[in-house]
Coordinates of C-alpha atoms in Angstrom, one line a residue:
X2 CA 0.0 0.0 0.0
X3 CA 3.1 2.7 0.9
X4 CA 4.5 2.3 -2.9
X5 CA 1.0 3.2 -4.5
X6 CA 1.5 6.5 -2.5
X7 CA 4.2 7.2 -4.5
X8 CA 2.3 7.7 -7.7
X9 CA -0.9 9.2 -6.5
X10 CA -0.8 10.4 -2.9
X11 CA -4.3 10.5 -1.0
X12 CA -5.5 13.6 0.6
X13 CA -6.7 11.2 3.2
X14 CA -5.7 8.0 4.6
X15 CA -8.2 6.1 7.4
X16 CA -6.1 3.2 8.8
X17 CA -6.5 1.1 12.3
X18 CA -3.2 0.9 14.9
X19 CA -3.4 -2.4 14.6
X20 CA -2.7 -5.3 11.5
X21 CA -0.7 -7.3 10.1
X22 CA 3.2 -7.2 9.3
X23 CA 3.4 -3.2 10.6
X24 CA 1.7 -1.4 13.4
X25 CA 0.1 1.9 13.1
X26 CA 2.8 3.8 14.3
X27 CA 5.0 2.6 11.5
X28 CA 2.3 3.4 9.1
X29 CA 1.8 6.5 9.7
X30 CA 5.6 7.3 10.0
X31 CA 6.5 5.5 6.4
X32 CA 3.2 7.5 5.3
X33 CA 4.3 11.0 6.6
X34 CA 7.8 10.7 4.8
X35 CA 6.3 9.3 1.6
X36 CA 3.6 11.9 1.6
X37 CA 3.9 14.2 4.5
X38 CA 0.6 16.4 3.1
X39 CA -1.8 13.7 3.3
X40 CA -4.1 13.7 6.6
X41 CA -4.5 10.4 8.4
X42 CA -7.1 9.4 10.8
X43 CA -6.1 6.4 13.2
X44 CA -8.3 4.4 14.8
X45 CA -8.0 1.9 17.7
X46 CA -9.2 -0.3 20.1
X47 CA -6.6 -0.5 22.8
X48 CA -5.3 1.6 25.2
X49 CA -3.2 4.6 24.1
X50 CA -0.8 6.6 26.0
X51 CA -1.4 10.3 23.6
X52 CA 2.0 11.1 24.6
X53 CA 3.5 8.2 23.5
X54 CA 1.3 8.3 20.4
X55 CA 2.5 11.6 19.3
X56 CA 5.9 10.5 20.1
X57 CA 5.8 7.6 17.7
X58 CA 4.1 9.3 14.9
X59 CA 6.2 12.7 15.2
X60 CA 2.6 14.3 15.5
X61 CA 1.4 12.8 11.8
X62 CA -2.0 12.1 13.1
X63 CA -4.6 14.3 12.5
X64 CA -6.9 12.4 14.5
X65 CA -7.2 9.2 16.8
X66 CA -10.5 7.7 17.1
X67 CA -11.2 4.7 19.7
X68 CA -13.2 2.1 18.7
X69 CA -16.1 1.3 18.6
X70 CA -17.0 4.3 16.3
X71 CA -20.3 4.8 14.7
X72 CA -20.5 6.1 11.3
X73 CA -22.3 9.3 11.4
X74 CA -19.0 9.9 14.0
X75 CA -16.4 8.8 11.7
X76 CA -17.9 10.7 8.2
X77 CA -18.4 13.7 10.6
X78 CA -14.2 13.3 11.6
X79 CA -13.7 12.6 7.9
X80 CA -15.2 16.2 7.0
X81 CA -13.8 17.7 9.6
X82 CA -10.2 16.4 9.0
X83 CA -9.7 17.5 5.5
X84 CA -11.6 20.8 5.0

């Protein structure tokens, strides 16, 4: 997914914290240097720290959102996050 950035970089990328092969964190860090202009919404499930969160992502997160989230919620963050 980080490579197709490359070639047409999103305004907007909604990802979760946690899946397979690379946490969030790491996401969003690979995403910021690849595309630093693009907004990112993170959500999660677990625990965070915010501090530590910031610390991992050198503040690329626009937004963390804890699960469970309801949709009117997340198109309302969506809106929000890119205008």
């Amino acid at each position: 997914a980080l490579e197709a950035l490359d070639n047409t970089p999103p305004a907007l990328v909604v990802t979760d914290l946690s899946f397979y092969r690379m946490d969030g964190w790491e996401f969003v860090r690979q995403l910021k240097h690849r595309s630093p202009a693009t907004r990112v919404i993170l959500l999660t499930g677990q625990p965070v720290d915010v501090r530590e969160a910031r610390e991992k992502t050198g503040n690329g997160v626009d937004l963390l959102l804890f699960k469970p989230i309801h949709w009117p919620e997340l198109v309302r963050a969506v809106v929000d996050t890119v205008h």
